[in-house]
Short mmCIF file of C-alpha atoms and ligand atoms in Angstrom, two decimals:
data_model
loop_
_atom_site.label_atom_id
_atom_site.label_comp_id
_atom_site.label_asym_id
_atom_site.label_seq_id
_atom_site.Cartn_x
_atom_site.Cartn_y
_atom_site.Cartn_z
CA UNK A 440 -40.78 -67.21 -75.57
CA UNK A 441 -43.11 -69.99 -75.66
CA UNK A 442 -39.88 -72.20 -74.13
CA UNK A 443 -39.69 -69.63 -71.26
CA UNK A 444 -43.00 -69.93 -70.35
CA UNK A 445 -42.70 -73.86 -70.63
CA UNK A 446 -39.52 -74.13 -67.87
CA UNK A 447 -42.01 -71.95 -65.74
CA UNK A 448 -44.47 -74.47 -65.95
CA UNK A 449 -41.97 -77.15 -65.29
CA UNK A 450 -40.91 -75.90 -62.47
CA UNK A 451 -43.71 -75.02 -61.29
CA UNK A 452 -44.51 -78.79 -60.75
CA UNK A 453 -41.28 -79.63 -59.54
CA UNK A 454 -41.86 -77.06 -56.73
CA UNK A 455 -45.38 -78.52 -55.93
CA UNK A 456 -43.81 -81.62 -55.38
CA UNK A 457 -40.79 -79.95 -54.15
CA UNK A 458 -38.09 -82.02 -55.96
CA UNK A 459 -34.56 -80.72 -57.16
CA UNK A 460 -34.00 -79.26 -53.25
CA UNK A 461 -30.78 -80.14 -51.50
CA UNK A 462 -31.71 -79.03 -48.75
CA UNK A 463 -34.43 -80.88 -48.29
CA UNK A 464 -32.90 -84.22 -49.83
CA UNK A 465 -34.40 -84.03 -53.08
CA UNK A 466 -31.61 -82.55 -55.24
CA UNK A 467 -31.68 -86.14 -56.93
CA UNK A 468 -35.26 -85.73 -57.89
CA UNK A 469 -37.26 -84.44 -61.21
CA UNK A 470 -39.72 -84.49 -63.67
CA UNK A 471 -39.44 -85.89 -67.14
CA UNK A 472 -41.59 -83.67 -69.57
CA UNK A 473 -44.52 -86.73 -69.70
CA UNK A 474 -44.88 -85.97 -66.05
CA UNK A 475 -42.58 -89.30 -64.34
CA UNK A 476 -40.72 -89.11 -61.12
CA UNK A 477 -36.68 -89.07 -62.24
CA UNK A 478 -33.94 -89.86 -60.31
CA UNK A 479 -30.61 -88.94 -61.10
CA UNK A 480 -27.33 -90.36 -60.14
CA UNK A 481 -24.73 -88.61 -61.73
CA UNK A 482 -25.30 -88.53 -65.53
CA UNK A 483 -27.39 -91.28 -64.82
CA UNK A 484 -30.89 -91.67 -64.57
CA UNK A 485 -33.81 -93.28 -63.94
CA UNK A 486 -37.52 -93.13 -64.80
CA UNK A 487 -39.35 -94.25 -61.75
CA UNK A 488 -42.57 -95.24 -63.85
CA UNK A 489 -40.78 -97.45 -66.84
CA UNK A 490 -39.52 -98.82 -63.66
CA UNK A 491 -42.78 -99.84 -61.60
CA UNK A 492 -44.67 -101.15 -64.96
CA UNK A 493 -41.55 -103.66 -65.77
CA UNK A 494 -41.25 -104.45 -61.90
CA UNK A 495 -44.67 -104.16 -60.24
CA UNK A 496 -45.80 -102.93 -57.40
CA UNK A 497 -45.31 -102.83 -54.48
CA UNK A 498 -41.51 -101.94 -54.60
CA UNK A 499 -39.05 -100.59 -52.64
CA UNK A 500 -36.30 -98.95 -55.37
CA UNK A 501 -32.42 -98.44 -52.92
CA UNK A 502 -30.12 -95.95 -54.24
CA UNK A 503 -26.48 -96.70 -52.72
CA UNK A 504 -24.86 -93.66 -54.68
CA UNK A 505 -26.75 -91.81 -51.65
CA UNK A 506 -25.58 -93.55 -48.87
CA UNK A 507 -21.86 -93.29 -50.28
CA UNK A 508 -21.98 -89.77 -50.96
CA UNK A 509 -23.61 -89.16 -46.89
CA UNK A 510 -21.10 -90.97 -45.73
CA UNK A 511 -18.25 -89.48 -47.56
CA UNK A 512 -19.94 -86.52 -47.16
CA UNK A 513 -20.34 -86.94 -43.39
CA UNK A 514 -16.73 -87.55 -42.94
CA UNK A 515 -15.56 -84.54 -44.76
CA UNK A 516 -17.81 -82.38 -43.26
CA UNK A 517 -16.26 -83.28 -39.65
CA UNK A 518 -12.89 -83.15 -40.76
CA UNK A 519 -13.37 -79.72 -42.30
CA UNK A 520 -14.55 -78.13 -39.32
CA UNK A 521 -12.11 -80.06 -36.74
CA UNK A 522 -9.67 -78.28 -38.97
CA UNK A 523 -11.28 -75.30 -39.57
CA UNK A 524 -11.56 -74.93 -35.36
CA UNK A 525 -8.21 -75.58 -34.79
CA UNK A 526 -9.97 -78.86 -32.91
CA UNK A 527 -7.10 -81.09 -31.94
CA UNK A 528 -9.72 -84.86 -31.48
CA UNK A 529 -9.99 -87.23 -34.28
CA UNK A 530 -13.55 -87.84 -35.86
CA UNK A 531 -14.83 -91.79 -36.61
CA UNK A 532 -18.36 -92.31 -37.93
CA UNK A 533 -19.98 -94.97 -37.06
CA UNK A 534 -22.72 -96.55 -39.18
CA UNK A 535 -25.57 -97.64 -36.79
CA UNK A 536 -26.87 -101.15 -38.48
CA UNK A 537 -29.53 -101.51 -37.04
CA UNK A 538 -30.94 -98.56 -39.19
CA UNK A 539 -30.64 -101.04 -42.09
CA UNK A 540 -28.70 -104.58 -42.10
CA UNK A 541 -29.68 -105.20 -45.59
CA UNK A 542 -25.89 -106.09 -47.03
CA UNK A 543 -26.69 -103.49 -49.59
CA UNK A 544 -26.45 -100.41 -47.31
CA UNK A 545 -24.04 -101.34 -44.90
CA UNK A 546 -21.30 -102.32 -47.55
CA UNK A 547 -21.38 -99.13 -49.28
CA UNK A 548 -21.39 -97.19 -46.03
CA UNK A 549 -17.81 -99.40 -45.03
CA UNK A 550 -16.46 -98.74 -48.75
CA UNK A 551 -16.63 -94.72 -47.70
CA UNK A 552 -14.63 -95.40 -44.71
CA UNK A 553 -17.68 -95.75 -42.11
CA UNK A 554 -16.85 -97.90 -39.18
CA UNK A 555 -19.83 -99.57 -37.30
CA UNK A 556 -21.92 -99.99 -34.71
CA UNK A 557 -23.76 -103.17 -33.80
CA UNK A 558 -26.88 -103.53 -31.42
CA UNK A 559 -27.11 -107.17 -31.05
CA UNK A 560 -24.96 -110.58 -31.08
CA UNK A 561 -26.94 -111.45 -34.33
CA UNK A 562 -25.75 -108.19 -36.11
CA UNK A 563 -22.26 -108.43 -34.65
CA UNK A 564 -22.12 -112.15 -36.03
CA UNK A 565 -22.57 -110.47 -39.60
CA UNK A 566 -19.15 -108.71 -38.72
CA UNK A 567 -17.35 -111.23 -37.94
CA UNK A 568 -18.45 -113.27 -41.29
CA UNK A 569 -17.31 -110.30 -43.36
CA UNK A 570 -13.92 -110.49 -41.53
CA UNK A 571 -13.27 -114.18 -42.12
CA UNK A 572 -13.86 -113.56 -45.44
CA UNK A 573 -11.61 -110.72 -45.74
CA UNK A 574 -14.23 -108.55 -47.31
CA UNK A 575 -13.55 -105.85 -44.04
CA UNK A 576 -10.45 -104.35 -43.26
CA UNK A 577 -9.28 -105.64 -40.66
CA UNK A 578 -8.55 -102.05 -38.77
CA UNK A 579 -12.54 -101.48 -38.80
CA UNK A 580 -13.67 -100.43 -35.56
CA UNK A 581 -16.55 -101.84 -33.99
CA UNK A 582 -18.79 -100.31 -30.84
CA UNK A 583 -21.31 -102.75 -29.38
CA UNK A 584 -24.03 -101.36 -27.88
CA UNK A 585 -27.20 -102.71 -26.48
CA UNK A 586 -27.36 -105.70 -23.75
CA UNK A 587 -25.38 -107.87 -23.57
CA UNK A 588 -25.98 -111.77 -23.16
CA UNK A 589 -23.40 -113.98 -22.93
CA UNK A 590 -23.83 -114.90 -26.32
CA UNK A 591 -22.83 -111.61 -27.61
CA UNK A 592 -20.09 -110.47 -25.10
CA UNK A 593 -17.92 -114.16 -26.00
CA UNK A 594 -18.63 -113.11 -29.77
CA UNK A 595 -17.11 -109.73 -28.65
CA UNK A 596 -14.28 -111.84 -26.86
CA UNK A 597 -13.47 -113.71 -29.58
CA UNK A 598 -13.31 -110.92 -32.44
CA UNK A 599 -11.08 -109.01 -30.12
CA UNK A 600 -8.89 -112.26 -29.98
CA UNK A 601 -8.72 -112.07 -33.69
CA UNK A 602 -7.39 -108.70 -32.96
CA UNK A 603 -10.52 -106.60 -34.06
CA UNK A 604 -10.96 -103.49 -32.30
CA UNK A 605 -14.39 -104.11 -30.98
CA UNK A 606 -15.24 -101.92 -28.11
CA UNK A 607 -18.40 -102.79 -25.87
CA UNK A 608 -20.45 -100.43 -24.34
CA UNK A 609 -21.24 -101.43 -20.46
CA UNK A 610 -25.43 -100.45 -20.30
CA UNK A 611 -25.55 -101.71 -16.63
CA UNK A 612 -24.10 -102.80 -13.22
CA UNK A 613 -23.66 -106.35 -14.80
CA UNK A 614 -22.22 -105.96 -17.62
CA UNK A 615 -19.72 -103.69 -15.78
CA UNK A 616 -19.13 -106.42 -13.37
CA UNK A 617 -18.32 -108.95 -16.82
CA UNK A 618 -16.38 -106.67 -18.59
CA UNK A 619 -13.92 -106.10 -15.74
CA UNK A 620 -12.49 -109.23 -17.59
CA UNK A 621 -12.61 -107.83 -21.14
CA UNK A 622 -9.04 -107.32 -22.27
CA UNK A 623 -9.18 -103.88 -24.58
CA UNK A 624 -10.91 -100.68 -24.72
CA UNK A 625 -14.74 -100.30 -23.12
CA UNK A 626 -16.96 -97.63 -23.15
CA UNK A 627 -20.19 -96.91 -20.88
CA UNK A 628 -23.16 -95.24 -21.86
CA UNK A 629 -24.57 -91.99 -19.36
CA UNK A 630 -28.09 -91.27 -19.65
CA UNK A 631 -27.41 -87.15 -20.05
CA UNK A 632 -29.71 -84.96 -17.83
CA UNK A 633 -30.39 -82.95 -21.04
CA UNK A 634 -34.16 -83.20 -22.39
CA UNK A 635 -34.81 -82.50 -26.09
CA UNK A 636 -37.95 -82.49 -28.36
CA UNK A 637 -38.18 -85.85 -30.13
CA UNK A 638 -40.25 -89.05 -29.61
CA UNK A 639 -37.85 -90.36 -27.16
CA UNK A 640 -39.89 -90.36 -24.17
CA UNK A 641 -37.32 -89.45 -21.36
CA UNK A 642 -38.82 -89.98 -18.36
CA UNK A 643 -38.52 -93.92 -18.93
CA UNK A 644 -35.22 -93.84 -20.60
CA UNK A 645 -33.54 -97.01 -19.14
CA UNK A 646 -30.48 -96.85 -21.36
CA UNK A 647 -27.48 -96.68 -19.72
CA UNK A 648 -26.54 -94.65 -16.12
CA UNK A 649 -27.74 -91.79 -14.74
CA UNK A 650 -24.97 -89.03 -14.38
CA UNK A 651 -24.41 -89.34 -10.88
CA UNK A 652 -23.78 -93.25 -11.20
CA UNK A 653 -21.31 -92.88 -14.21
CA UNK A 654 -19.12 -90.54 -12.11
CA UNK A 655 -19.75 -92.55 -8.54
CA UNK A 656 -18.36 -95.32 -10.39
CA UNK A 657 -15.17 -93.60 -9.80
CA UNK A 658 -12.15 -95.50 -11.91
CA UNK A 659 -13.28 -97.91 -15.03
CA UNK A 660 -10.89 -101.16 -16.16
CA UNK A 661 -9.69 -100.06 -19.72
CA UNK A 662 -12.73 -96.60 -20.24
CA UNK A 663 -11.62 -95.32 -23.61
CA UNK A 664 -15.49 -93.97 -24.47
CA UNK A 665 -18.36 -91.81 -23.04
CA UNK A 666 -20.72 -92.88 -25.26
CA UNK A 667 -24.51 -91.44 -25.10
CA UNK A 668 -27.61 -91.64 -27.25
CA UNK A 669 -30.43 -89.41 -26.21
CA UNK A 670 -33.13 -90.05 -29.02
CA UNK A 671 -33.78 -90.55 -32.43
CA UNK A 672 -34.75 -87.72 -35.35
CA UNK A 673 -33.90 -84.60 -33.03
CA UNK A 674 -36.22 -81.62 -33.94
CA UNK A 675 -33.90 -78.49 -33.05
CA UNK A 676 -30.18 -78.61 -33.24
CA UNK A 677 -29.86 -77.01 -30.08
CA UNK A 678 -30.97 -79.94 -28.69
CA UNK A 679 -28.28 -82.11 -30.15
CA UNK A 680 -25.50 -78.85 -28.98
CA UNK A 681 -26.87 -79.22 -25.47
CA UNK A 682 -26.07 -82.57 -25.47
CA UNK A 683 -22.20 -81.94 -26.94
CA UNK A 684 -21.88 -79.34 -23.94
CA UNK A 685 -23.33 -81.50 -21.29
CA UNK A 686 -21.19 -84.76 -22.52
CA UNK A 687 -17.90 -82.54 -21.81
CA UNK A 688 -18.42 -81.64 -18.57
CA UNK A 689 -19.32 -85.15 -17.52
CA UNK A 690 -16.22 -86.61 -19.67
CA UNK A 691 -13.78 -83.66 -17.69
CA UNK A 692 -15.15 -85.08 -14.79
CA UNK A 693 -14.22 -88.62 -15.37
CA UNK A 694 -10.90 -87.82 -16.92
CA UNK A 695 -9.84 -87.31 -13.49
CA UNK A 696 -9.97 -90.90 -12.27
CA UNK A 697 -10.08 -92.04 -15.94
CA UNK A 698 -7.18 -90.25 -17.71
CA UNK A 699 -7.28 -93.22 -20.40
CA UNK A 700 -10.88 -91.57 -21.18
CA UNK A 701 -10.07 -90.10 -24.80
CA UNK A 702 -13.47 -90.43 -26.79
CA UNK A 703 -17.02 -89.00 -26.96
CA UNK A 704 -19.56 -90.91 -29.07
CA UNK A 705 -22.75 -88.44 -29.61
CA UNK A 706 -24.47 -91.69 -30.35
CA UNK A 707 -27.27 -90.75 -33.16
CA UNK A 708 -30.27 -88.23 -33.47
CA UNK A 709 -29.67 -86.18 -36.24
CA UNK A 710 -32.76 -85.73 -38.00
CA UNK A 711 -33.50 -86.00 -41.89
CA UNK A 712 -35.92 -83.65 -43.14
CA UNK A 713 -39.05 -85.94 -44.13
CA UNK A 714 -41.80 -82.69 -44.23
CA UNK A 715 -40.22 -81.22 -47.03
CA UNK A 716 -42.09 -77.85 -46.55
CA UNK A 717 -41.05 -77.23 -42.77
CA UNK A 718 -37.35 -75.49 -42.24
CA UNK A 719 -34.80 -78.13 -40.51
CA UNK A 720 -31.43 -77.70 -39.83
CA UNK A 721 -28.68 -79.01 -42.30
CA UNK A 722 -26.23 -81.39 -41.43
CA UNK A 723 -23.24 -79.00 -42.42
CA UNK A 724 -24.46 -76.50 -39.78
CA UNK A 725 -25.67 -79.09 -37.25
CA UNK A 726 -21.64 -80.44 -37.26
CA UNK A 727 -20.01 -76.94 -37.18
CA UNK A 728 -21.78 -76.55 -34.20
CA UNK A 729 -20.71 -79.77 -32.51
CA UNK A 730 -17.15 -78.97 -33.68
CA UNK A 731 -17.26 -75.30 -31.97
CA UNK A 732 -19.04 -76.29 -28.87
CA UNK A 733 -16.49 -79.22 -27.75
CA UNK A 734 -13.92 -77.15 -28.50
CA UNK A 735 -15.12 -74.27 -26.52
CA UNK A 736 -16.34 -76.57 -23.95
CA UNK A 737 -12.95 -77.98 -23.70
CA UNK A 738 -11.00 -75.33 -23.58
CA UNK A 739 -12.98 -73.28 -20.93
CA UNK A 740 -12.41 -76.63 -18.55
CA UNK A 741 -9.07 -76.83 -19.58
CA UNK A 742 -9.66 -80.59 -20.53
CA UNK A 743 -8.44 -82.38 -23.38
CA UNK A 744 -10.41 -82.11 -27.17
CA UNK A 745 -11.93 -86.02 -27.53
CA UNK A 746 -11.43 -87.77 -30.36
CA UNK A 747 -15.42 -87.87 -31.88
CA UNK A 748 -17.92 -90.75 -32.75
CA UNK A 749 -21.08 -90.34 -34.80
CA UNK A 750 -23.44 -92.71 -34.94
CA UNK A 751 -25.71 -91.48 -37.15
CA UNK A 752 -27.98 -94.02 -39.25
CA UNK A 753 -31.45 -92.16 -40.16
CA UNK A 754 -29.22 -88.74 -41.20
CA UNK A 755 -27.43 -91.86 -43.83
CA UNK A 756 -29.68 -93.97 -44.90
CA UNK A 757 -33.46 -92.56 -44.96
CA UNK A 758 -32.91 -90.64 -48.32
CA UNK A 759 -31.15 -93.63 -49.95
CA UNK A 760 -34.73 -95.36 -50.53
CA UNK A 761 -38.08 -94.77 -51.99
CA UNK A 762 -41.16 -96.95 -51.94
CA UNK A 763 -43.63 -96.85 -54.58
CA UNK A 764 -47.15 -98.33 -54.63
CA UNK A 765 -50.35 -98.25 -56.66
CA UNK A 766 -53.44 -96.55 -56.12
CA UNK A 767 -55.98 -99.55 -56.26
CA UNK A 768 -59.21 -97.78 -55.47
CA UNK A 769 -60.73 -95.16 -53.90
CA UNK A 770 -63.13 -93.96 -51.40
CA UNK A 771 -64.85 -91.15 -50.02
CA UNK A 772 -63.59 -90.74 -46.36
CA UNK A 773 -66.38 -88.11 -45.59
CA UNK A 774 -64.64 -86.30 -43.57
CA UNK A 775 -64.83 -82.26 -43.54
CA UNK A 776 -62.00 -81.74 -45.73
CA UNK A 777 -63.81 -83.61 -48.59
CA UNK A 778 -60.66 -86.18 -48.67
CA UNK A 779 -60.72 -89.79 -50.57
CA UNK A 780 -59.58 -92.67 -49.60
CA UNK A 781 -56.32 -93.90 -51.85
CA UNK A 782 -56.19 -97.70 -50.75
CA UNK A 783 -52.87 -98.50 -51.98
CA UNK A 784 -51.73 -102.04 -53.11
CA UNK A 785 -48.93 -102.27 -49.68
CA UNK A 786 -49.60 -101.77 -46.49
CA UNK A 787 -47.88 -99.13 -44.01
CA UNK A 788 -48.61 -101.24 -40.69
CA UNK A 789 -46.21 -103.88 -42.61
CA UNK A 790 -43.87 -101.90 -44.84
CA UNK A 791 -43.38 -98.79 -43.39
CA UNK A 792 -44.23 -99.17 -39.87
CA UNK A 793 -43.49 -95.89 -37.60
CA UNK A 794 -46.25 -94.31 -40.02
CA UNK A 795 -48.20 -96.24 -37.18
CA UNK A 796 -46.41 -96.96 -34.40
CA UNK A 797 -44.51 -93.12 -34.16
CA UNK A 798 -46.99 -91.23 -36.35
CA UNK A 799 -43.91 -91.05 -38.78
CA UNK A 800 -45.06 -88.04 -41.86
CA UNK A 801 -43.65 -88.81 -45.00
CA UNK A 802 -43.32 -86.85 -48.42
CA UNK A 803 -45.35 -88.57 -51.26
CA UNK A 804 -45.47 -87.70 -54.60
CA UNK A 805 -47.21 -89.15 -57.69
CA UNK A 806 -45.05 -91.50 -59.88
CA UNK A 807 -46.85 -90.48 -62.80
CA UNK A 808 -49.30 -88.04 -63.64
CA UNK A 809 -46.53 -85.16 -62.10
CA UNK A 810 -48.28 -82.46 -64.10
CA UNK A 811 -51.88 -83.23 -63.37
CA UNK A 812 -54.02 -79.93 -63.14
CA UNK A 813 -56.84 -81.49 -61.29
CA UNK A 814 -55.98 -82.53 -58.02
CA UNK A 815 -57.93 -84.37 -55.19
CA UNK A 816 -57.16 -84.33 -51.13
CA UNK A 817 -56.97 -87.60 -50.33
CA UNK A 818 -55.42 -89.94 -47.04
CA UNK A 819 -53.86 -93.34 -47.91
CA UNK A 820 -55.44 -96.59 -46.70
CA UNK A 821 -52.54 -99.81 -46.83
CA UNK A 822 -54.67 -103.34 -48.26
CA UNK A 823 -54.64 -105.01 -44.82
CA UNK A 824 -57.93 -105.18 -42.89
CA UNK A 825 -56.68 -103.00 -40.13
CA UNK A 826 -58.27 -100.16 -39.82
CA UNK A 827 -54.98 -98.77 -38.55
CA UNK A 828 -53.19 -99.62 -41.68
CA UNK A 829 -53.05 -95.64 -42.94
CA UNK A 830 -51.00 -92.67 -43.77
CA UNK A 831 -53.00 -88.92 -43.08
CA UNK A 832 -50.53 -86.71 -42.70
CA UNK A 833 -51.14 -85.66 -38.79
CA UNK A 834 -54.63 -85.90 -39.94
CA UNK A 835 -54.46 -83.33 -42.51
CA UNK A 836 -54.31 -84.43 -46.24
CA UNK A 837 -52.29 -85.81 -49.23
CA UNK A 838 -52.26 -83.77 -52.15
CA UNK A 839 -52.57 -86.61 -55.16
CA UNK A 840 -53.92 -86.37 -59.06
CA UNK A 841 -57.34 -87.30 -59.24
CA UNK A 842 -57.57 -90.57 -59.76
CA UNK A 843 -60.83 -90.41 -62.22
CA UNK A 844 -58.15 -88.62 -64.60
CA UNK A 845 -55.89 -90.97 -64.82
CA UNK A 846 -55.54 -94.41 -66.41
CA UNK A 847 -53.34 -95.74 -63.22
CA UNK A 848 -51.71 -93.80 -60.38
CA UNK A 849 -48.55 -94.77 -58.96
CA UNK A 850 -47.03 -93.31 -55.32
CA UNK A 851 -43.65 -92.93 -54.20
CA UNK A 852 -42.71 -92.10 -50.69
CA UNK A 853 -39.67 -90.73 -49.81
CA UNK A 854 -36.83 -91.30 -47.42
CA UNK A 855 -37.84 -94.34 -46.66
CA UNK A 856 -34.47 -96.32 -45.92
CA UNK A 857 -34.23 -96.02 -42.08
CA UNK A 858 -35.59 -98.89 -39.64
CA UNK A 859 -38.47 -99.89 -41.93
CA UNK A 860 -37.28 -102.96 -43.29
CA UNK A 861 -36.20 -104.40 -40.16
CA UNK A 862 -39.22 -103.66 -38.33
CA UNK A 863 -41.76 -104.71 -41.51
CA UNK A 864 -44.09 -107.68 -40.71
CA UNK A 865 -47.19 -109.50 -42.29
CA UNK A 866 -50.14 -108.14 -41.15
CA UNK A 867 -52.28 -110.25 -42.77
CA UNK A 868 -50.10 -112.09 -45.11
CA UNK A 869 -49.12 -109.56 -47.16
CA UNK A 870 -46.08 -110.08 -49.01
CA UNK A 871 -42.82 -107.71 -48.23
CA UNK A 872 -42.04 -105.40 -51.68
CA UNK A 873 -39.68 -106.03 -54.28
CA UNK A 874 -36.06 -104.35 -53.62
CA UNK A 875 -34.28 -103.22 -56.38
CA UNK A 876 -30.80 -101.30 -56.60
CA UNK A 877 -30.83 -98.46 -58.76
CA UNK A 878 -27.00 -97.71 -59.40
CA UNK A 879 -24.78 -97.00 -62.37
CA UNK A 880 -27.76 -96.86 -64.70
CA UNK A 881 -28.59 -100.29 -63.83
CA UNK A 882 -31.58 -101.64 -61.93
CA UNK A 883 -30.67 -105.06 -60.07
CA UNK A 884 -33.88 -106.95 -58.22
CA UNK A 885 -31.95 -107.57 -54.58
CA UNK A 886 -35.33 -109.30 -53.60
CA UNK A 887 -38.21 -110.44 -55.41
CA UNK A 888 -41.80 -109.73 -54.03
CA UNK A 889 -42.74 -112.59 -51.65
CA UNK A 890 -44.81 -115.85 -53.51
CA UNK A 891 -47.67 -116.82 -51.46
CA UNK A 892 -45.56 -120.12 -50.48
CA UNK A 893 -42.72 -117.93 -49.00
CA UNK A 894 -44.87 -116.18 -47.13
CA UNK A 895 -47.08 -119.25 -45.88
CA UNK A 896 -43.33 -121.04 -45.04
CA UNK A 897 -42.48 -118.25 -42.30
CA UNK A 898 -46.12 -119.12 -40.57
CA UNK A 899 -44.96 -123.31 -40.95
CA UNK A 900 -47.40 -123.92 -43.85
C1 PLP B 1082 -27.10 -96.49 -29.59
C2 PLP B 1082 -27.65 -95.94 -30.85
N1 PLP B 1082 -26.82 -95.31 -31.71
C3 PLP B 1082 -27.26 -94.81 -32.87
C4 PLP B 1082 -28.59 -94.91 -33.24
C5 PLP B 1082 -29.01 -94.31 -34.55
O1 PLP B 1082 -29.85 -93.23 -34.35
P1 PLP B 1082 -30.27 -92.25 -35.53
O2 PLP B 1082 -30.88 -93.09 -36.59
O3 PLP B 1082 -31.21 -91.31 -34.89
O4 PLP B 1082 -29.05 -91.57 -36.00
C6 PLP B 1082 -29.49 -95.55 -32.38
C7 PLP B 1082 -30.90 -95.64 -32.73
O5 PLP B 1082 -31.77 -95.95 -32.00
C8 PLP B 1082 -29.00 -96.08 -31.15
O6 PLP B 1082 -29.82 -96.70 -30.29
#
């Protein structure tokens, strides 16, 4: 009896914090009965406080268990329903790095079969250093998008003379004018006359071509893709659907001067759920319905089914990270709410920048003190003098232990693997968090916590 009442309790806590939740991205997560954040992996797994006192704060703790089994997971999921639909295109994913270039995403993503996409010369040139040392299959398939300088389109040249099937995507009237040279497949990016509710701010879009333009351009040297990319972290997945349908009927338009025109790349957009109390749409459901509506699509314009590209990197990587800080004082903000100020020992205009520059919400729970009864409403102030250096929620509140109560309070924030680290900066000289790899029981330190010197070198002290 007294057990019973116990696993109540327990998960009681875990549903405050609302851990253990596929559906939400948090199956991984739970808490041990002294009231530390757990993450499993398998039959392994790991105390997130044992982990914090031996390493410090702040820290950024990578899980690449999760970004294999998205990927894999990704893959199957597509290949199910093509079959399932009777859908006669082949699906590639595409892992997006500019989501995250640290080596420690992208090679697990390629070990589950994920292609890539590159955004820049620089991240390209990591390709072709992974093919010269035979770490990639050769038969990888690359899509470049972004503009081109001439730096990047002879890089493209040149891996495609190595026999790489790299396939740029033409943004503009001159790159279309360069590539009419470019020996293999190309693809060209239409700016879809589809709105949907994101950050994206459509009316100055200036990816790509308008509709009309993609189709005046009549007949295109070598057009093997329609590729679009309407936004980032799509609310509704009717939004990403419309899209699908749209893409057809521009793509059966095209197929009549282009009938070498075999491929649709959605680009990215699906979302990840980072409010973990608000209902979002699953990525199982979010791909039938891609599946369905190209082949309906299709069929009802009597076209040809396109082989598929995803590019998906926030869906694939976001969940794969957490980043934990300590609570190093606190405040009263004296607002109405009664909130305090947690003023954490990181900073989110440096380590976790869209909280500021897209008013990015996060999920944070404690690290330690999981079953605290007392709790206190606080907002989260980063150790840089900016006085834009916070997290509030929208404005609202953090739920957190009361920080009298406690001997030391640790945070975690979740889903925290997409863009951050290539956007972070030094506001203020902070140093960038410690990365560690959490996988097969193991934890390995990828990067230490800046020293002072390191930091003063980038600045040429
Ligand atoms: C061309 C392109 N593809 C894919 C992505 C990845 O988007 P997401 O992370 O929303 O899947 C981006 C992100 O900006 C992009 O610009």
């Amino acid at each position: 009896m007294a057990k019973k009442h116990h696993s109540r309790k327990k998960n009681g806590f875990r549903k405050l914090w609302q851990l253990g939740r596929e559906e939400v991205n948090t199956g991984q997560f739970d808490i041990t009965p002294e009231g530390t954040l757990l993450v499993r992996e398998g039959n392994y797994q790991y105390n997130i406080y044992d982990i914090v006192k031996k390493y410090g704060t702040s820290t950024e703790i990578f899980f690449p268990t999760i970004v294999e089994n998205r990927v894999r997971d990704l893959i199957e999921t597509f290949n199910a329903y093509i079959k399932i639909a009777g859908y006669r295109g082949k699906f590639y994913y595409h892992y997006p790095m500019k989501v995250n270039q640290n080596k420690e995403f992208v090679l697990p993503a390629v070990a589950e079969g994920a292609n890539l996409d590159v955004a820049s010369a620089n991240e390209l040139f990591l390709v072709k250093r992974m093919i010269e040392q035979e770490r990639f299959n050769s038969k990888i398939r690359v899509i470049c998008n972004g503009p081109k300088t001439e730096r990047y389109i002879s890089l493209i040249e040149e891996l495609r003379g190595k026999g790489l099937t790299v396939i740029p995507i033409i943004e503009d009237m001159v790159e279309y004018e360069r590539m009419k040279k470019f020996k293999g497949p190309v693809g060209i990016r239409v700016d879809l006359n589809v709105r949907v509710a994101s950050h994206w701010d459509k009316k100055f879009n200036r990816f790509g071509f308008t509709e009309e333009e993609v189709i005046a351009l009549g007949k295109i040297r070598n057009l093997s893709v329609l590729h679009y990319h309407i936004s980032s972290q799509v609310e509704h997945m009717t939004g990403l659907v419309q899209l699908v349908k749209r893409s057809v009927e521009i793509y059966a338009k095209m197929r009549e001067k282009n009938p070498g025109l075999d491929t649709i790349d959605i680009g990215g957009g699906a979302g990840v759920p980072y409010d973990k109390k608000k209902r979002f749409y699953t990525g199982k459901s979010l791909i039938s319905q891609i599946v369905k509506t190209a082949k309906k699509q299709c069929d009802k314009l009597t076209v040809r089914h396109p082989n598929l590209i995803a590019e998906w990197g926030r869906y694939v990587a976001a969940p794969s990270q957490i980043t934990i800080y300590k609570v190093i004082s606190e405040k009263q903000a004296y607002n109405k709410g009664g909130n305090s100020w947690y003023v954490i020992d990181g900073s989110f205009m440096n380590d976790l920048l869209d909280t500021w520059a897209l008013k990015q919400k996060w999920h944070v729970v404690p690290v330690n003190h999981m079953r605290a009864k007392k709790m206190q409403r606080v907002w989260l102030a980063g150790s840089s003098c900016d006085s834009d250096d916070k997290y509030t929620a929208g404005g609202g509140y953090i739920l957190l232990p009361k920080l009298a109560d406690t001997d030391e309070l640790y945070v975690a924030f979740l889903d925290t693997g997409a863009y951050q680290d290539a956007l972070a900066s030094h506001h203020c000289l902070l140093s960038s968090p410690t990365k560690l790899i959490a996988q097969n029981g193991e934890i390995k330190v990828a990067r230490k916590r800046e020293t002072p010197e390191e930091v003063g070198k980038q600045f040429g002290w």
